[in-house]
Amino acid sequence: MTGNYDLSTGSVVSFAGCVYALMIKSGMALLPAGIVAVVVGILIGVINGTMVAKFNFPPFIATLCMMYISRGVALILANGATIRDNMPPEIGNLASRDFLGLPIFVVFIIIALLIFVFIEKKTLLGKYALAIGGNKNAAFFSGINTAAIIFAIYVIIGGLAGFAGVMSASRLSAGDPRGMVGFEFDVILAIILGGTSLSGGKGSVIGTFFGALVVACLGNGLDMLNILTFWQSILKGIIFVLAIVLNEKVMKNISKKTVAAARA
Amino acid sequence: MNRIRKNPIFIIVSFFLLINVFFIITAGDSFFQLDNYFYVLKQTAMIIIVASAARFL
């Protein structure tokens, strides 16, 4: 929405998952291990945010660097192999839990959507992010601390990627330093499919939710039709291109209508 | 009506429903089950959680 992006999310999820698995393996309880993994994600978010917001690095370069660094550190921590041997069975407790008849992961989705719809509609962070995406200079000169807002968003994403790492390790009952490849592109695809403009200024959380569901349903349905994952990957790429074209077209239409309405 | 049709959320929800109808017809009953939808949501949970925040960027 502010016109920035984060390419390091997949590696951070994998890195945090490895940290979580190592902590559990060393005998730490689930909650403190989860907190350590989330803190690791937050720290990477702080580095990303500092590079982009404070030192004005292009987000593509800054987050690409962190993508490689996180992946490298995860591989070093795990000695290049999946952390699975002698793993206590409690690591899978989170993924197998239910709450009011719903799988706990579904509950996490509902909570995340409620929080982010609230942030989008009711808080200054959501409104300022929208303003920065619309016109960064105008937002800056109207008194918005653009650097602080962008920094805060990178930190939030880092923390959530850390939490996603905990979820991933719990699902696999292992820490996989080579996992989550392409995760960042699934995230970007979900965001674009949901109608968020690549150049910033437009978008909604509910749209992103449906965008992610479309990607997942496609994968699930094609699996059921016994279509090879190689073909699924090609199809995903085609949808990515179509989504970008459609996104730009719809956004141009909306902008034209807004300008025409303002002139009238 | 025209305004609704050009709404990105309307477009993506329509696309989502269309995909579901297609897979219900082609993949059969196994696709259209609550357990399968929970499975899809469990698989996507990490993407949804990170994407909800990443869209503010």
PDB file of N, CA and C in Angstrom, chain A residues 153-219:
ATOM      1  N   ILE A 153       5.811  -0.869   9.947  1.00  0.00           N
ATOM      2  CA  ILE A 153       5.192  -1.948   9.157  1.00  0.00           C
ATOM      3  C   ILE A 153       6.191  -3.083   8.920  1.00  0.00           C
ATOM      4  N   TYR A 154       7.448  -2.731   8.650  1.00  0.00           N
ATOM      5  CA  TYR A 154       8.469  -3.782   8.461  1.00  0.00           C
ATOM      6  C   TYR A 154       8.651  -4.602   9.740  1.00  0.00           C
ATOM      7  N   VAL A 155       8.606  -3.931  10.882  1.00  0.00           N
ATOM      8  CA  VAL A 155       8.775  -4.646  12.158  1.00  0.00           C
ATOM      9  C   VAL A 155       7.595  -5.596  12.396  1.00  0.00           C
ATOM     10  N   ILE A 156       6.374  -5.110  12.106  1.00  0.00           N
ATOM     11  CA  ILE A 156       5.180  -5.962  12.286  1.00  0.00           C
ATOM     12  C   ILE A 156       5.279  -7.193  11.374  1.00  0.00           C
ATOM     13  N   ILE A 157       5.669  -6.973  10.120  1.00  0.00           N
ATOM     14  CA  ILE A 157       5.790  -8.095   9.183  1.00  0.00           C
ATOM     15  C   ILE A 157       6.847  -9.093   9.685  1.00  0.00           C
ATOM     16  N   GLY A 158       7.967  -8.574  10.176  1.00  0.00           N
ATOM     17  CA  GLY A 158       9.023  -9.445  10.712  1.00  0.00           C
ATOM     18  C   GLY A 158       8.495 -10.309  11.846  1.00  0.00           C
ATOM     19  N   GLY A 159       7.769  -9.686  12.770  1.00  0.00           N
ATOM     20  CA  GLY A 159       7.206 -10.432  13.909  1.00  0.00           C
ATOM     21  C   GLY A 159       6.237 -11.512  13.447  1.00  0.00           C
ATOM     22  N   LEU A 160       5.386 -11.148  12.485  1.00  0.00           N
ATOM     23  CA  LEU A 160       4.406 -12.127  11.995  1.00  0.00           C
ATOM     24  C   LEU A 160       5.088 -13.253  11.209  1.00  0.00           C
ATOM     25  N   ALA A 161       6.164 -12.913  10.487  1.00  0.00           N
ATOM     26  CA  ALA A 161       6.912 -13.963   9.780  1.00  0.00           C
ATOM     27  C   ALA A 161       7.545 -14.907  10.809  1.00  0.00           C
ATOM     28  N   GLY A 162       8.010 -14.356  11.928  1.00  0.00           N
ATOM     29  CA  GLY A 162       8.547 -15.183  13.016  1.00  0.00           C
ATOM     30  C   GLY A 162       7.476 -16.122  13.555  1.00  0.00           C
ATOM     31  N   PHE A 163       6.278 -15.580  13.746  1.00  0.00           N
ATOM     32  CA  PHE A 163       5.158 -16.391  14.236  1.00  0.00           C
ATOM     33  C   PHE A 163       4.783 -17.467  13.205  1.00  0.00           C
ATOM     34  N   ALA A 164       4.807 -17.089  11.920  1.00  0.00           N
ATOM     35  CA  ALA A 164       4.526 -18.068  10.861  1.00  0.00           C
ATOM     36  C   ALA A 164       5.579 -19.179  10.876  1.00  0.00           C
ATOM     37  N   GLY A 165       6.824 -18.825  11.253  1.00  0.00           N
ATOM     38  CA  GLY A 165       7.886 -19.825  11.378  1.00  0.00           C
ATOM     39  C   GLY A 165       7.553 -20.840  12.473  1.00  0.00           C
ATOM     40  N   VAL A 166       6.993 -20.332  13.591  1.00  0.00           N
ATOM     41  CA  VAL A 166       6.573 -21.222  14.690  1.00  0.00           C
ATOM     42  C   VAL A 166       5.481 -22.174  14.186  1.00  0.00           C
ATOM     43  N   MET A 167       4.505 -21.600  13.446  1.00  0.00           N
ATOM     44  CA  MET A 167       3.407 -22.420  12.910  1.00  0.00           C
ATOM     45  C   MET A 167       3.949 -23.482  11.956  1.00  0.00           C
ATOM     46  N   SER A 168       4.881 -23.061  11.109  1.00  0.00           N
ATOM     47  CA  SER A 168       5.443 -23.976  10.107  1.00  0.00           C
ATOM     48  C   SER A 168       6.190 -25.125  10.789  1.00  0.00           C
ATOM     49  N   ALA A 169       7.036 -24.786  11.784  1.00  0.00           N
ATOM     50  CA  ALA A 169       7.808 -25.821  12.483  1.00  0.00           C
ATOM     51  C   ALA A 169       6.880 -26.769  13.241  1.00  0.00           C
ATOM     52  N   SER A 170       5.793 -26.202  13.774  1.00  0.00           N
ATOM     53  CA  SER A 170       4.842 -27.028  14.508  1.00  0.00           C
ATOM     54  C   SER A 170       4.112 -27.983  13.556  1.00  0.00           C
ATOM     55  N   ARG A 171       3.778 -27.491  12.377  1.00  0.00           N
ATOM     56  CA  ARG A 171       3.079 -28.341  11.385  1.00  0.00           C
ATOM     57  C   ARG A 171       3.972 -29.483  10.917  1.00  0.00           C
ATOM     58  N   LEU A 172       5.244 -29.162  10.681  1.00  0.00           N
ATOM     59  CA  LEU A 172       6.172 -30.172  10.156  1.00  0.00           C
ATOM     60  C   LEU A 172       6.801 -31.008  11.270  1.00  0.00           C
ATOM     61  N   SER A 173       6.638 -30.553  12.519  1.00  0.00           N
ATOM     62  CA  SER A 173       7.360 -31.133  13.670  1.00  0.00           C
ATOM     63  C   SER A 173       8.861 -31.139  13.405  1.00  0.00           C
ATOM     64  N   ALA A 174       9.328 -30.108  12.743  1.00  0.00           N
ATOM     65  CA  ALA A 174      10.757 -30.008  12.392  1.00  0.00           C
ATOM     66  C   ALA A 174      11.077 -28.577  11.969  1.00  0.00           C
ATOM     67  N   GLY A 175      12.353 -28.259  11.944  1.00  0.00           N
ATOM     68  CA  GLY A 175      12.793 -26.964  11.396  1.00  0.00           C
ATOM     69  C   GLY A 175      13.459 -27.224  10.060  1.00  0.00           C
ATOM     70  N   ASP A 176      12.934 -26.595   9.010  1.00  0.00           N
ATOM     71  CA  ASP A 176      13.458 -26.870   7.670  1.00  0.00           C
ATOM     72  C   ASP A 176      14.155 -25.625   7.097  1.00  0.00           C
ATOM     73  N   PRO A 177      15.506 -25.626   7.067  1.00  0.00           N
ATOM     74  CA  PRO A 177      16.198 -24.415   6.592  1.00  0.00           C
ATOM     75  C   PRO A 177      16.050 -24.194   5.084  1.00  0.00           C
ATOM     76  N   ARG A 178      15.610 -25.232   4.366  1.00  0.00           N
ATOM     77  CA  ARG A 178      15.424 -25.080   2.910  1.00  0.00           C
ATOM     78  C   ARG A 178      13.955 -24.906   2.541  1.00  0.00           C
ATOM     79  N   GLY A 179      13.087 -24.802   3.534  1.00  0.00           N
ATOM     80  CA  GLY A 179      11.648 -24.705   3.266  1.00  0.00           C
ATOM     81  C   GLY A 179      11.215 -23.288   2.931  1.00  0.00           C
ATOM     82  N   MET A 180       9.943 -23.164   2.618  1.00  0.00           N
ATOM     83  CA  MET A 180       9.298 -21.867   2.372  1.00  0.00           C
ATOM     84  C   MET A 180       9.894 -21.101   1.196  1.00  0.00           C
ATOM     85  N   VAL A 181      10.476 -21.832   0.247  1.00  0.00           N
ATOM     86  CA  VAL A 181      10.972 -21.153  -0.959  1.00  0.00           C
ATOM     87  C   VAL A 181       9.746 -20.734  -1.778  1.00  0.00           C
ATOM     88  N   GLY A 182       9.707 -19.496  -2.200  1.00  0.00           N
ATOM     89  CA  GLY A 182       8.574 -18.995  -2.988  1.00  0.00           C
ATOM     90  C   GLY A 182       7.440 -18.452  -2.124  1.00  0.00           C
ATOM     91  N   PHE A 183       7.599 -18.527  -0.791  1.00  0.00           N
ATOM     92  CA  PHE A 183       6.557 -18.031   0.126  1.00  0.00           C
ATOM     93  C   PHE A 183       6.289 -16.540  -0.121  1.00  0.00           C
ATOM     94  N   GLU A 184       7.391 -15.773  -0.306  1.00  0.00           N
ATOM     95  CA  GLU A 184       7.234 -14.318  -0.490  1.00  0.00           C
ATOM     96  C   GLU A 184       6.421 -14.012  -1.752  1.00  0.00           C
ATOM     97  N   PHE A 185       6.571 -14.865  -2.781  1.00  0.00           N
ATOM     98  CA  PHE A 185       5.820 -14.620  -4.021  1.00  0.00           C
ATOM     99  C   PHE A 185       4.348 -14.987  -3.843  1.00  0.00           C
ATOM    100  N   ASP A 186       4.079 -16.024  -3.025  1.00  0.00           N
ATOM    101  CA  ASP A 186       2.682 -16.349  -2.709  1.00  0.00           C
ATOM    102  C   ASP A 186       2.034 -15.176  -1.966  1.00  0.00           C
ATOM    103  N   VAL A 187       2.807 -14.582  -1.063  1.00  0.00           N
ATOM    104  CA  VAL A 187       2.292 -13.430  -0.306  1.00  0.00           C
ATOM    105  C   VAL A 187       1.992 -12.272  -1.265  1.00  0.00           C
ATOM    106  N   ILE A 188       2.949 -11.972  -2.153  1.00  0.00           N
ATOM    107  CA  ILE A 188       2.752 -10.850  -3.085  1.00  0.00           C
ATOM    108  C   ILE A 188       1.593 -11.157  -4.041  1.00  0.00           C
ATOM    109  N   LEU A 189       1.494 -12.421  -4.493  1.00  0.00           N
ATOM    110  CA  LEU A 189       0.397 -12.809  -5.388  1.00  0.00           C
ATOM    111  C   LEU A 189      -0.956 -12.622  -4.695  1.00  0.00           C
ATOM    112  N   ALA A 190      -1.042 -13.039  -3.430  1.00  0.00           N
ATOM    113  CA  ALA A 190      -2.295 -12.878  -2.678  1.00  0.00           C
ATOM    114  C   ALA A 190      -2.661 -11.399  -2.560  1.00  0.00           C
ATOM    115  N   ILE A 191      -1.643 -10.564  -2.316  1.00  0.00           N
ATOM    116  CA  ILE A 191      -1.889  -9.125  -2.142  1.00  0.00           C
ATOM    117  C   ILE A 191      -2.375  -8.506  -3.461  1.00  0.00           C
ATOM    118  N   ILE A 192      -1.710  -8.880  -4.565  1.00  0.00           N
ATOM    119  CA  ILE A 192      -2.097  -8.306  -5.867  1.00  0.00           C
ATOM    120  C   ILE A 192      -3.480  -8.808  -6.281  1.00  0.00           C
ATOM    121  N   LEU A 193      -3.707 -10.127  -6.122  1.00  0.00           N
ATOM    122  CA  LEU A 193      -5.021 -10.675  -6.480  1.00  0.00           C
ATOM    123  C   LEU A 193      -6.134 -10.013  -5.663  1.00  0.00           C
ATOM    124  N   GLY A 194      -5.794  -9.640  -4.429  1.00  0.00           N
ATOM    125  CA  GLY A 194      -6.787  -9.003  -3.560  1.00  0.00           C
ATOM    126  C   GLY A 194      -7.066  -7.556  -3.895  1.00  0.00           C
ATOM    127  N   GLY A 195      -6.388  -7.029  -4.917  1.00  0.00           N
ATOM    128  CA  GLY A 195      -6.711  -5.684  -5.392  1.00  0.00           C
ATOM    129  C   GLY A 195      -5.847  -4.576  -4.826  1.00  0.00           C
ATOM    130  N   THR A 196      -4.760  -4.940  -4.117  1.00  0.00           N
ATOM    131  CA  THR A 196      -3.867  -3.890  -3.613  1.00  0.00           C
ATOM    132  C   THR A 196      -2.977  -3.407  -4.760  1.00  0.00           C
ATOM    133  N   SER A 197      -2.943  -2.084  -4.934  1.00  0.00           N
ATOM    134  CA  SER A 197      -2.163  -1.530  -6.042  1.00  0.00           C
ATOM    135  C   SER A 197      -0.670  -1.678  -5.773  1.00  0.00           C
ATOM    136  N   LEU A 198       0.073  -2.090  -6.812  1.00  0.00           N
ATOM    137  CA  LEU A 198       1.523  -2.251  -6.653  1.00  0.00           C
ATOM    138  C   LEU A 198       2.213  -0.930  -6.391  1.00  0.00           C
ATOM    139  N   SER A 199       1.643   0.146  -6.969  1.00  0.00           N
ATOM    140  CA  SER A 199       2.274   1.449  -6.793  1.00  0.00           C
ATOM    141  C   SER A 199       1.799   2.138  -5.514  1.00  0.00           C
ATOM    142  N   GLY A 200       0.893   1.492  -4.790  1.00  0.00           N
ATOM    143  CA  GLY A 200       0.468   2.019  -3.498  1.00  0.00           C
ATOM    144  C   GLY A 200      -0.827   2.801  -3.534  1.00  0.00           C
ATOM    145  N   GLY A 201      -1.352   3.066  -2.315  1.00  0.00           N
ATOM    146  CA  GLY A 201      -2.519   3.927  -2.188  1.00  0.00           C
ATOM    147  C   GLY A 201      -3.879   3.249  -2.182  1.00  0.00           C
ATOM    148  N   LYS A 202      -3.924   1.963  -2.557  1.00  0.00           N
ATOM    149  CA  LYS A 202      -5.234   1.274  -2.597  1.00  0.00           C
ATOM    150  C   LYS A 202      -5.083  -0.166  -2.110  1.00  0.00           C
ATOM    151  N   GLY A 203      -6.217  -0.729  -1.625  1.00  0.00           N
ATOM    152  CA  GLY A 203      -6.195  -2.133  -1.229  1.00  0.00           C
ATOM    153  C   GLY A 203      -7.005  -2.386   0.022  1.00  0.00           C
ATOM    154  N   SER A 204      -7.268  -3.678   0.300  1.00  0.00           N
ATOM    155  CA  SER A 204      -8.015  -4.010   1.512  1.00  0.00           C
ATOM    156  C   SER A 204      -7.568  -5.374   2.046  1.00  0.00           C
ATOM    157  N   VAL A 205      -7.736  -5.553   3.366  1.00  0.00           N
ATOM    158  CA  VAL A 205      -7.317  -6.796   4.019  1.00  0.00           C
ATOM    159  C   VAL A 205      -8.193  -7.967   3.552  1.00  0.00           C
ATOM    160  N   ILE A 206      -9.508  -7.714   3.422  1.00  0.00           N
ATOM    161  CA  ILE A 206     -10.430  -8.788   3.014  1.00  0.00           C
ATOM    162  C   ILE A 206     -10.083  -9.262   1.599  1.00  0.00           C
ATOM    163  N   GLY A 207      -9.739  -8.325   0.719  1.00  0.00           N
ATOM    164  CA  GLY A 207      -9.331  -8.686  -0.642  1.00  0.00           C
ATOM    165  C   GLY A 207      -8.104  -9.596  -0.606  1.00  0.00           C
ATOM    166  N   THR A 208      -7.131  -9.245   0.262  1.00  0.00           N
ATOM    167  CA  THR A 208      -5.920 -10.056   0.400  1.00  0.00           C
ATOM    168  C   THR A 208      -6.261 -11.461   0.877  1.00  0.00           C
ATOM    169  N   PHE A 209      -7.220 -11.558   1.824  1.00  0.00           N
ATOM    170  CA  PHE A 209      -7.651 -12.862   2.339  1.00  0.00           C
ATOM    171  C   PHE A 209      -8.188 -13.729   1.194  1.00  0.00           C
ATOM    172  N   PHE A 210      -9.069 -13.151   0.372  1.00  0.00           N
ATOM    173  CA  PHE A 210      -9.629 -13.918  -0.747  1.00  0.00           C
ATOM    174  C   PHE A 210      -8.551 -14.223  -1.797  1.00  0.00           C
ATOM    175  N   GLY A 211      -7.616 -13.307  -1.973  1.00  0.00           N
ATOM    176  CA  GLY A 211      -6.503 -13.554  -2.903  1.00  0.00           C
ATOM    177  C   GLY A 211      -5.709 -14.786  -2.475  1.00  0.00           C
ATOM    178  N   ALA A 212      -5.422 -14.879  -1.171  1.00  0.00           N
ATOM    179  CA  ALA A 212      -4.681 -16.040  -0.655  1.00  0.00           C
ATOM    180  C   ALA A 212      -5.507 -17.314  -0.804  1.00  0.00           C
ATOM    181  N   LEU A 213      -6.830 -17.195  -0.563  1.00  0.00           N
ATOM    182  CA  LEU A 213      -7.701 -18.372  -0.693  1.00  0.00           C
ATOM    183  C   LEU A 213      -7.736 -18.887  -2.125  1.00  0.00           C
ATOM    184  N   VAL A 214      -7.754 -17.955  -3.089  1.00  0.00           N
ATOM    185  CA  VAL A 214      -7.768 -18.355  -4.508  1.00  0.00           C
ATOM    186  C   VAL A 214      -6.507 -19.165  -4.823  1.00  0.00           C
ATOM    187  N   VAL A 215      -5.341 -18.658  -4.366  1.00  0.00           N
ATOM    188  CA  VAL A 215      -4.066 -19.357  -4.616  1.00  0.00           C
ATOM    189  C   VAL A 215      -4.120 -20.759  -3.995  1.00  0.00           C
ATOM    190  N   ALA A 216      -4.615 -20.838  -2.744  1.00  0.00           N
ATOM    191  CA  ALA A 216      -4.636 -22.128  -2.042  1.00  0.00           C
ATOM    192  C   ALA A 216      -5.634 -23.098  -2.669  1.00  0.00           C
ATOM    193  N   CYS A 217      -6.836 -22.594  -3.011  1.00  0.00           N
ATOM    194  CA  CYS A 217      -7.866 -23.469  -3.603  1.00  0.00           C
ATOM    195  C   CYS A 217      -7.399 -24.010  -4.947  1.00  0.00           C
ATOM    196  N   LEU A 218      -6.722 -23.155  -5.711  1.00  0.00           N
ATOM    197  CA  LEU A 218      -6.197 -23.604  -7.007  1.00  0.00           C
ATOM    198  C   LEU A 218      -5.231 -24.767  -6.805  1.00  0.00           C
ATOM    199  N   GLY A 219      -4.289 -24.605  -5.867  1.00  0.00           N
ATOM    200  CA  GLY A 219      -3.305 -25.651  -5.593  1.00  0.00           C
ATOM    201  C   GLY A 219      -3.979 -26.931  -5.135  1.00  0.00           C
TER     202      GLY A 219
END
